[in-house]
PDB file of C-alpha atoms in Angstrom:
ATOM      1  CA  UNK A 130      60.205 -43.546 -27.874  1.00 51.00           C
ATOM      2  CA  UNK A 131      61.932 -46.923 -28.166  1.00 62.00           C
ATOM      3  CA  UNK A 132      59.969 -48.107 -31.127  1.00 71.00           C
ATOM      4  CA  UNK A 133      61.343 -48.219 -34.635  1.00 78.00           C
ATOM      5  CA  UNK A 134      60.220 -45.618 -37.103  1.00 85.00           C
ATOM      6  CA  UNK A 135      59.480 -46.869 -40.581  1.00 89.00           C
ATOM      7  CA  UNK A 136      58.954 -45.046 -43.783  1.00 90.00           C
ATOM      8  CA  UNK A 137      57.108 -44.854 -45.937  1.00 94.00           C
ATOM      9  CA  UNK A 138      53.978 -45.877 -44.032  1.00 93.00           C
ATOM     10  CA  UNK A 139      52.484 -47.053 -47.310  1.00 95.00           C
ATOM     11  CA  UNK A 140      54.005 -47.879 -50.665  1.00 96.00           C
ATOM     12  CA  UNK A 141      52.234 -48.788 -53.899  1.00 97.00           C
ATOM     13  CA  UNK A 142      54.188 -50.093 -56.874  1.00 97.00           C
ATOM     14  CA  UNK A 143      53.729 -52.100 -60.041  1.00 97.00           C
ATOM     15  CA  UNK A 144      54.753 -55.721 -60.348  1.00 97.00           C
ATOM     16  CA  UNK A 145      58.361 -55.991 -61.401  1.00 97.00           C
ATOM     17  CA  UNK A 146      59.454 -52.772 -59.711  1.00 97.00           C
ATOM     18  CA  UNK A 147      61.691 -52.674 -56.660  1.00 98.00           C
ATOM     19  CA  UNK A 148      60.353 -51.724 -53.242  1.00 97.00           C
ATOM     20  CA  UNK A 149      62.484 -50.039 -50.591  1.00 97.00           C
ATOM     21  CA  UNK A 150      61.447 -49.630 -46.979  1.00 97.00           C
ATOM     22  CA  UNK A 151      63.419 -47.860 -44.288  1.00 97.00           C
ATOM     23  CA  UNK A 152      63.641 -48.258 -40.555  1.00 96.00           C
ATOM     24  CA  UNK A 153      65.281 -45.982 -37.998  1.00 95.00           C
ATOM     25  CA  UNK A 154      65.850 -46.679 -34.328  1.00 93.00           C
ATOM     26  CA  UNK A 155      67.315 -44.867 -31.336  1.00 90.00           C
ATOM     27  CA  UNK A 156      68.915 -47.486 -29.115  1.00 87.00           C
ATOM     28  CA  UNK A 157      72.027 -49.648 -29.447  1.00 87.00           C
ATOM     29  CA  UNK A 158      71.251 -52.992 -31.024  1.00 89.00           C
ATOM     30  CA  UNK A 159      72.755 -56.464 -31.328  1.00 88.00           C
ATOM     31  CA  UNK A 160      70.783 -57.241 -34.440  1.00 91.00           C
ATOM     32  CA  UNK A 161      67.865 -55.992 -36.468  1.00 94.00           C
ATOM     33  CA  UNK A 162      65.167 -58.203 -37.918  1.00 95.00           C
ATOM     34  CA  UNK A 163      62.571 -57.786 -40.629  1.00 97.00           C
ATOM     35  CA  UNK A 164      59.169 -59.453 -40.544  1.00 96.00           C
ATOM     36  CA  UNK A 165      56.302 -59.666 -42.984  1.00 97.00           C
ATOM     37  CA  UNK A 166      52.594 -59.807 -42.131  1.00 95.00           C
ATOM     38  CA  UNK A 167      49.813 -60.637 -44.520  1.00 93.00           C
ATOM     39  CA  UNK A 168      46.535 -58.922 -43.674  1.00 86.00           C
ATOM     40  CA  UNK A 169      45.202 -60.026 -40.300  1.00 79.00           C
ATOM     41  CA  UNK A 170      47.681 -62.893 -39.984  1.00 85.00           C
ATOM     42  CA  UNK A 171      50.750 -63.676 -37.936  1.00 88.00           C
ATOM     43  CA  UNK A 172      54.187 -62.304 -38.666  1.00 93.00           C
ATOM     44  CA  UNK A 173      56.771 -64.244 -40.635  1.00 95.00           C
ATOM     45  CA  UNK A 174      60.469 -63.714 -40.012  1.00 94.00           C
ATOM     46  CA  UNK A 175      62.308 -62.674 -43.177  1.00 96.00           C
ATOM     47  CA  UNK A 176      65.879 -61.870 -42.302  1.00 96.00           C
ATOM     48  CA  UNK A 177      68.159 -60.968 -39.393  1.00 94.00           C
ATOM     49  CA  UNK A 178      71.197 -58.728 -39.768  1.00 95.00           C
ATOM     50  CA  UNK A 179      73.756 -58.489 -36.985  1.00 93.00           C
ATOM     51  CA  UNK A 180      75.189 -55.211 -35.806  1.00 92.00           C
ATOM     52  CA  UNK A 181      78.613 -56.047 -37.312  1.00 94.00           C
ATOM     53  CA  UNK A 182      77.103 -56.713 -40.746  1.00 96.00           C
ATOM     54  CA  UNK A 183      76.417 -54.007 -43.310  1.00 97.00           C
ATOM     55  CA  UNK A 184      74.445 -55.939 -45.888  1.00 98.00           C
ATOM     56  CA  UNK A 185      72.673 -59.260 -46.150  1.00 97.00           C
ATOM     57  CA  UNK A 186      70.827 -61.009 -48.965  1.00 96.00           C
ATOM     58  CA  UNK A 187      68.111 -63.627 -49.014  1.00 95.00           C
ATOM     59  CA  UNK A 188      66.571 -64.411 -52.380  1.00 96.00           C
ATOM     60  CA  UNK A 189      64.984 -61.208 -53.666  1.00 97.00           C
ATOM     61  CA  UNK A 190      65.542 -59.464 -50.332  1.00 98.00           C
ATOM     62  CA  UNK A 191      68.449 -57.201 -49.547  1.00 98.00           C
ATOM     63  CA  UNK A 192      68.861 -55.652 -46.129  1.00 98.00           C
ATOM     64  CA  UNK A 193      71.365 -52.986 -45.199  1.00 98.00           C
ATOM     65  CA  UNK A 194      72.301 -51.731 -41.765  1.00 97.00           C
ATOM     66  CA  UNK A 195      74.064 -48.504 -40.900  1.00 97.00           C
ATOM     67  CA  UNK A 196      74.669 -48.471 -37.153  1.00 94.00           C
ATOM     68  CA  UNK A 197      76.220 -44.979 -37.293  1.00 95.00           C
ATOM     69  CA  UNK A 198      72.957 -43.619 -38.643  1.00 95.00           C
ATOM     70  CA  UNK A 199      70.862 -46.109 -36.680  1.00 95.00           C
ATOM     71  CA  UNK A 200      68.984 -47.085 -39.788  1.00 96.00           C
ATOM     72  CA  UNK A 201      68.212 -50.116 -41.908  1.00 97.00           C
ATOM     73  CA  UNK A 202      66.578 -50.645 -45.254  1.00 98.00           C
ATOM     74  CA  UNK A 203      64.790 -53.568 -46.830  1.00 98.00           C
ATOM     75  CA  UNK A 204      64.839 -53.836 -50.602  1.00 98.00           C
ATOM     76  CA  UNK A 205      62.558 -56.256 -52.431  1.00 98.00           C
ATOM     77  CA  UNK A 206      63.644 -56.642 -56.025  1.00 98.00           C
ATOM     78  CA  UNK A 207      61.396 -57.606 -58.940  1.00 97.00           C
ATOM     79  CA  UNK A 208      58.292 -57.405 -56.768  1.00 97.00           C
ATOM     80  CA  UNK A 209      55.304 -59.671 -57.244  1.00 97.00           C
ATOM     81  CA  UNK A 210      51.651 -59.261 -56.344  1.00 96.00           C
ATOM     82  CA  UNK A 211      52.207 -61.904 -53.671  1.00 96.00           C
ATOM     83  CA  UNK A 212      54.641 -59.547 -51.917  1.00 97.00           C
ATOM     84  CA  UNK A 213      51.687 -57.378 -50.920  1.00 97.00           C
ATOM     85  CA  UNK A 214      51.836 -57.279 -47.120  1.00 97.00           C
ATOM     86  CA  UNK A 215      52.969 -55.169 -44.197  1.00 95.00           C
ATOM     87  CA  UNK A 216      56.668 -55.194 -43.401  1.00 96.00           C
ATOM     88  CA  UNK A 217      58.065 -54.524 -39.933  1.00 95.00           C
ATOM     89  CA  UNK A 218      61.530 -53.980 -38.612  1.00 95.00           C
ATOM     90  CA  UNK A 219      62.243 -55.191 -35.080  1.00 94.00           C
ATOM     91  CA  UNK A 220      65.131 -54.976 -32.652  1.00 92.00           C
ATOM     92  CA  UNK A 221      65.849 -55.871 -29.048  1.00 86.00           C
ATOM     93  CA  UNK A 222      66.024 -52.956 -26.657  1.00 79.00           C
ATOM     94  CA  UNK A 223      68.353 -52.768 -23.670  1.00 75.00           C
ATOM     95  CA  UNK A 224      65.791 -54.575 -21.545  1.00 76.00           C
ATOM     96  CA  UNK A 225      65.727 -57.545 -23.896  1.00 77.00           C
ATOM     97  CA  UNK A 226      62.312 -56.863 -25.413  1.00 81.00           C
ATOM     98  CA  UNK A 227      61.761 -57.187 -29.145  1.00 86.00           C
ATOM     99  CA  UNK A 228      60.454 -53.804 -30.283  1.00 89.00           C
ATOM    100  CA  UNK A 229      58.576 -53.510 -33.560  1.00 91.00           C
ATOM    101  CA  UNK A 230      58.215 -50.545 -35.853  1.00 90.00           C
ATOM    102  CA  UNK A 231      54.835 -49.376 -37.050  1.00 90.00           C
ATOM    103  CA  UNK A 232      55.327 -51.049 -40.391  1.00 93.00           C
ATOM    104  CA  UNK A 233      55.174 -50.241 -44.076  1.00 95.00           C
ATOM    105  CA  UNK A 234      52.109 -51.387 -46.017  1.00 95.00           C
ATOM    106  CA  UNK A 235      53.289 -52.534 -49.414  1.00 97.00           C
ATOM    107  CA  UNK A 236      50.840 -52.941 -52.267  1.00 97.00           C
ATOM    108  CA  UNK A 237      52.112 -54.518 -55.479  1.00 97.00           C
ATOM    109  CA  UNK A 238      49.710 -54.122 -58.369  1.00 96.00           C
ATOM    110  CA  UNK A 239      49.703 -56.781 -61.086  1.00 92.00           C
TER     111      UNK A 239
ATOM    112  CA  UNK B  17      51.861 -71.656 -39.753  1.00 46.00           C
ATOM    113  CA  UNK B  18      51.861 -75.219 -38.523  1.00 68.00           C
ATOM    114  CA  UNK B  19      54.782 -74.401 -36.197  1.00 93.00           C
ATOM    115  CA  UNK B  20      52.700 -72.196 -33.914  1.00 96.00           C
ATOM    116  CA  UNK B  21      48.954 -72.629 -33.743  1.00 96.00           C
ATOM    117  CA  UNK B  22      46.370 -70.468 -32.055  1.00 97.00           C
ATOM    118  CA  UNK B  23      42.740 -71.121 -31.211  1.00 97.00           C
ATOM    119  CA  UNK B  24      40.213 -69.758 -31.637  1.00 97.00           C
ATOM    120  CA  UNK B  25      40.985 -67.699 -34.730  1.00 96.00           C
ATOM    121  CA  UNK B  26      38.067 -65.363 -34.065  1.00 96.00           C
ATOM    122  CA  UNK B  27      36.337 -64.568 -30.785  1.00 96.00           C
ATOM    123  CA  UNK B  28      33.500 -62.239 -29.937  1.00 96.00           C
ATOM    124  CA  UNK B  29      32.808 -61.766 -26.265  1.00 93.00           C
ATOM    125  CA  UNK B  30      30.827 -59.502 -24.010  1.00 91.00           C
ATOM    126  CA  UNK B  31      32.437 -57.460 -21.305  1.00 89.00           C
ATOM    127  CA  UNK B  32      31.226 -59.820 -18.580  1.00 88.00           C
ATOM    128  CA  UNK B  33      32.368 -63.035 -20.246  1.00 89.00           C
ATOM    129  CA  UNK B  34      35.361 -65.176 -19.381  1.00 94.00           C
ATOM    130  CA  UNK B  35      37.239 -66.779 -22.235  1.00 96.00           C
ATOM    131  CA  UNK B  36      40.686 -68.183 -22.939  1.00 97.00           C
ATOM    132  CA  UNK B  37      43.028 -67.996 -25.894  1.00 98.00           C
ATOM    133  CA  UNK B  38      45.245 -70.987 -26.567  1.00 98.00           C
ATOM    134  CA  UNK B  39      48.636 -71.174 -28.233  1.00 98.00           C
ATOM    135  CA  UNK B  40      50.652 -74.284 -28.999  1.00 97.00           C
ATOM    136  CA  UNK B  41      54.109 -74.503 -30.516  1.00 97.00           C
ATOM    137  CA  UNK B  42      55.516 -77.613 -32.153  1.00 94.00           C
ATOM    138  CA  UNK B  43      59.057 -76.306 -32.577  1.00 95.00           C
ATOM    139  CA  UNK B  44      60.684 -77.407 -29.349  1.00 95.00           C
ATOM    140  CA  UNK B  45      61.203 -73.796 -28.289  1.00 95.00           C
ATOM    141  CA  UNK B  46      61.741 -72.671 -24.707  1.00 94.00           C
ATOM    142  CA  UNK B  47      60.306 -69.151 -24.863  1.00 94.00           C
ATOM    143  CA  UNK B  48      56.764 -68.043 -25.664  1.00 95.00           C
ATOM    144  CA  UNK B  49      55.204 -64.615 -25.992  1.00 95.00           C
ATOM    145  CA  UNK B  50      51.852 -62.856 -26.143  1.00 96.00           C
ATOM    146  CA  UNK B  51      51.525 -59.703 -28.247  1.00 95.00           C
ATOM    147  CA  UNK B  52      48.622 -57.358 -28.837  1.00 95.00           C
ATOM    148  CA  UNK B  53      48.207 -55.705 -32.230  1.00 94.00           C
ATOM    149  CA  UNK B  54      45.681 -52.895 -32.420  1.00 92.00           C
ATOM    150  CA  UNK B  55      44.786 -51.053 -35.585  1.00 85.00           C
ATOM    151  CA  UNK B  56      47.418 -48.516 -36.635  1.00 75.00           C
ATOM    152  CA  UNK B  57      49.662 -49.324 -33.650  1.00 82.00           C
ATOM    153  CA  UNK B  58      52.911 -51.262 -33.389  1.00 85.00           C
ATOM    154  CA  UNK B  59      52.864 -54.687 -31.817  1.00 90.00           C
ATOM    155  CA  UNK B  60      52.785 -54.461 -28.045  1.00 90.00           C
ATOM    156  CA  UNK B  61      54.552 -57.141 -26.047  1.00 91.00           C
ATOM    157  CA  UNK B  62      52.316 -58.357 -23.226  1.00 93.00           C
ATOM    158  CA  UNK B  63      53.998 -61.355 -21.621  1.00 93.00           C
ATOM    159  CA  UNK B  64      57.147 -63.427 -21.993  1.00 92.00           C
ATOM    160  CA  UNK B  65      57.624 -66.941 -20.658  1.00 92.00           C
ATOM    161  CA  UNK B  66      60.970 -68.676 -20.615  1.00 87.00           C
ATOM    162  CA  UNK B  67      61.126 -72.315 -19.564  1.00 83.00           C
ATOM    163  CA  UNK B  68      57.554 -71.970 -18.291  1.00 79.00           C
ATOM    164  CA  UNK B  69      58.419 -69.085 -15.991  1.00 81.00           C
ATOM    165  CA  UNK B  70      57.065 -65.608 -16.590  1.00 82.00           C
ATOM    166  CA  UNK B  71      60.000 -63.304 -17.170  1.00 78.00           C
ATOM    167  CA  UNK B  72      58.165 -60.248 -18.428  1.00 74.00           C
ATOM    168  CA  UNK B  73      54.857 -58.668 -17.582  1.00 73.00           C
ATOM    169  CA  UNK B  74      54.694 -55.514 -19.578  1.00 72.00           C
ATOM    170  CA  UNK B  75      52.287 -53.498 -17.390  1.00 84.00           C
ATOM    171  CA  UNK B  76      49.313 -55.435 -18.662  1.00 92.00           C
ATOM    172  CA  UNK B  77      45.954 -54.990 -16.870  1.00 93.00           C
ATOM    173  CA  UNK B  78      44.996 -57.837 -14.560  1.00 92.00           C
ATOM    174  CA  UNK B  79      41.968 -58.665 -16.706  1.00 95.00           C
ATOM    175  CA  UNK B  80      44.534 -60.483 -18.877  1.00 96.00           C
ATOM    176  CA  UNK B  81      45.974 -63.516 -17.102  1.00 95.00           C
ATOM    177  CA  UNK B  82      48.577 -65.717 -18.783  1.00 95.00           C
ATOM    178  CA  UNK B  83      49.281 -69.355 -18.039  1.00 95.00           C
ATOM    179  CA  UNK B  84      52.109 -71.543 -19.292  1.00 95.00           C
ATOM    180  CA  UNK B  85      51.582 -75.131 -18.100  1.00 94.00           C
ATOM    181  CA  UNK B  86      54.506 -76.464 -20.159  1.00 93.00           C
ATOM    182  CA  UNK B  87      56.948 -75.228 -22.754  1.00 91.00           C
ATOM    183  CA  UNK B  88      54.617 -76.099 -25.642  1.00 95.00           C
ATOM    184  CA  UNK B  89      51.428 -74.424 -24.449  1.00 97.00           C
ATOM    185  CA  UNK B  90      50.508 -70.888 -23.555  1.00 97.00           C
ATOM    186  CA  UNK B  91      47.111 -69.543 -22.565  1.00 97.00           C
ATOM    187  CA  UNK B  92      45.716 -66.059 -22.142  1.00 97.00           C
ATOM    188  CA  UNK B  93      42.705 -65.975 -19.835  1.00 97.00           C
ATOM    189  CA  UNK B  94      40.377 -63.063 -20.385  1.00 96.00           C
ATOM    190  CA  UNK B  95      37.736 -61.647 -18.053  1.00 94.00           C
ATOM    191  CA  UNK B  96      35.760 -58.405 -17.801  1.00 94.00           C
ATOM    192  CA  UNK B  97      37.414 -56.977 -20.886  1.00 94.00           C
ATOM    193  CA  UNK B  98      36.766 -53.532 -22.295  1.00 94.00           C
ATOM    194  CA  UNK B  99      35.903 -52.622 -25.899  1.00 94.00           C
ATOM    195  CA  UNK B 100      39.380 -51.101 -26.316  1.00 94.00           C
ATOM    196  CA  UNK B 101      40.801 -54.584 -25.762  1.00 96.00           C
ATOM    197  CA  UNK B 102      39.500 -55.565 -29.194  1.00 96.00           C
ATOM    198  CA  UNK B 103      42.581 -56.423 -31.235  1.00 96.00           C
ATOM    199  CA  UNK B 104      44.555 -59.187 -32.884  1.00 96.00           C
ATOM    200  CA  UNK B 105      46.329 -61.248 -30.218  1.00 97.00           C
ATOM    201  CA  UNK B 106      49.450 -62.936 -31.466  1.00 97.00           C
ATOM    202  CA  UNK B 107      51.398 -65.717 -29.853  1.00 97.00           C
ATOM    203  CA  UNK B 108      55.041 -66.303 -30.721  1.00 96.00           C
ATOM    204  CA  UNK B 109      57.830 -68.625 -29.701  1.00 96.00           C
ATOM    205  CA  UNK B 110      61.610 -68.651 -29.989  1.00 94.00           C
ATOM    206  CA  UNK B 111      64.418 -71.029 -29.147  1.00 93.00           C
ATOM    207  CA  UNK B 112      65.057 -69.045 -25.995  1.00 87.00           C
ATOM    208  CA  UNK B 113      64.568 -65.469 -24.875  1.00 82.00           C
ATOM    209  CA  UNK B 114      68.041 -64.233 -25.808  1.00 82.00           C
ATOM    210  CA  UNK B 115      68.798 -61.384 -28.213  1.00 75.00           C
ATOM    211  CA  UNK B 116      69.751 -63.541 -31.159  1.00 78.00           C
ATOM    212  CA  UNK B 117      66.622 -65.420 -31.862  1.00 85.00           C
ATOM    213  CA  UNK B 118      63.965 -64.878 -34.445  1.00 90.00           C
ATOM    214  CA  UNK B 119      60.429 -65.310 -33.267  1.00 93.00           C
ATOM    215  CA  UNK B 120      57.881 -67.573 -34.881  1.00 94.00           C
ATOM    216  CA  UNK B 121      54.339 -66.277 -34.817  1.00 95.00           C
ATOM    217  CA  UNK B 122      50.976 -67.960 -34.821  1.00 96.00           C
ATOM    218  CA  UNK B 123      48.163 -66.711 -37.061  1.00 95.00           C
ATOM    219  CA  UNK B 124      46.544 -64.755 -34.235  1.00 96.00           C
ATOM    220  CA  UNK B 125      43.154 -64.565 -32.587  1.00 97.00           C
ATOM    221  CA  UNK B 126      40.948 -61.691 -33.729  1.00 96.00           C
ATOM    222  CA  UNK B 127      39.151 -60.606 -30.549  1.00 97.00           C
ATOM    223  CA  UNK B 128      36.122 -58.353 -30.537  1.00 96.00           C
ATOM    224  CA  UNK B 129      34.743 -57.154 -27.214  1.00 95.00           C
ATOM    225  CA  UNK B 130      31.164 -55.947 -27.385  1.00 92.00           C
TER     226      UNK B 130
END
């Protein structure tokens, strides 16, 4: 399968805690992207990490990429109730299509 | 969400109806996409348009017919759909269709086929 595999499928934490989501893939990539989706809405691009980068930060987000293990992680620090959403990793396959993982449903309880 | 808009936001149609979904992007992008998101499944790419030309048709049944009259507008014409076509249909755009671009999504059309 070309799609990304994400774990956990669901994550429930308390406000203020950190949330970590993982993504694994099987193909060679130029970059890996993370998107967020609030329930029943469109996706919002969060961050893009290139294949020659190991770590990238954006506000409370930290993304790592390990191309030798074909895996990436998204860390949200000091989570808020408003972070409750589904989070997807995505990458372009060899045919140039953006392939999405199945997503992690994050629930942050106030 | 004002960058990419989709109408209608909700649509209920019978299997014999013909309807169209509309997407408009105000970002000056050259590539537009249709995705299908079913419950508990990853997003499925349906169609890709680059500079108003279809560059990808991802084995989508002919009951879905896309149209891109210009780089700002994308339509998905629907006819004789099946109940399993019920899903959230998402439109997206990007600067171009290369590997380096993030995609900007509309809010989606929730389609129910009865």
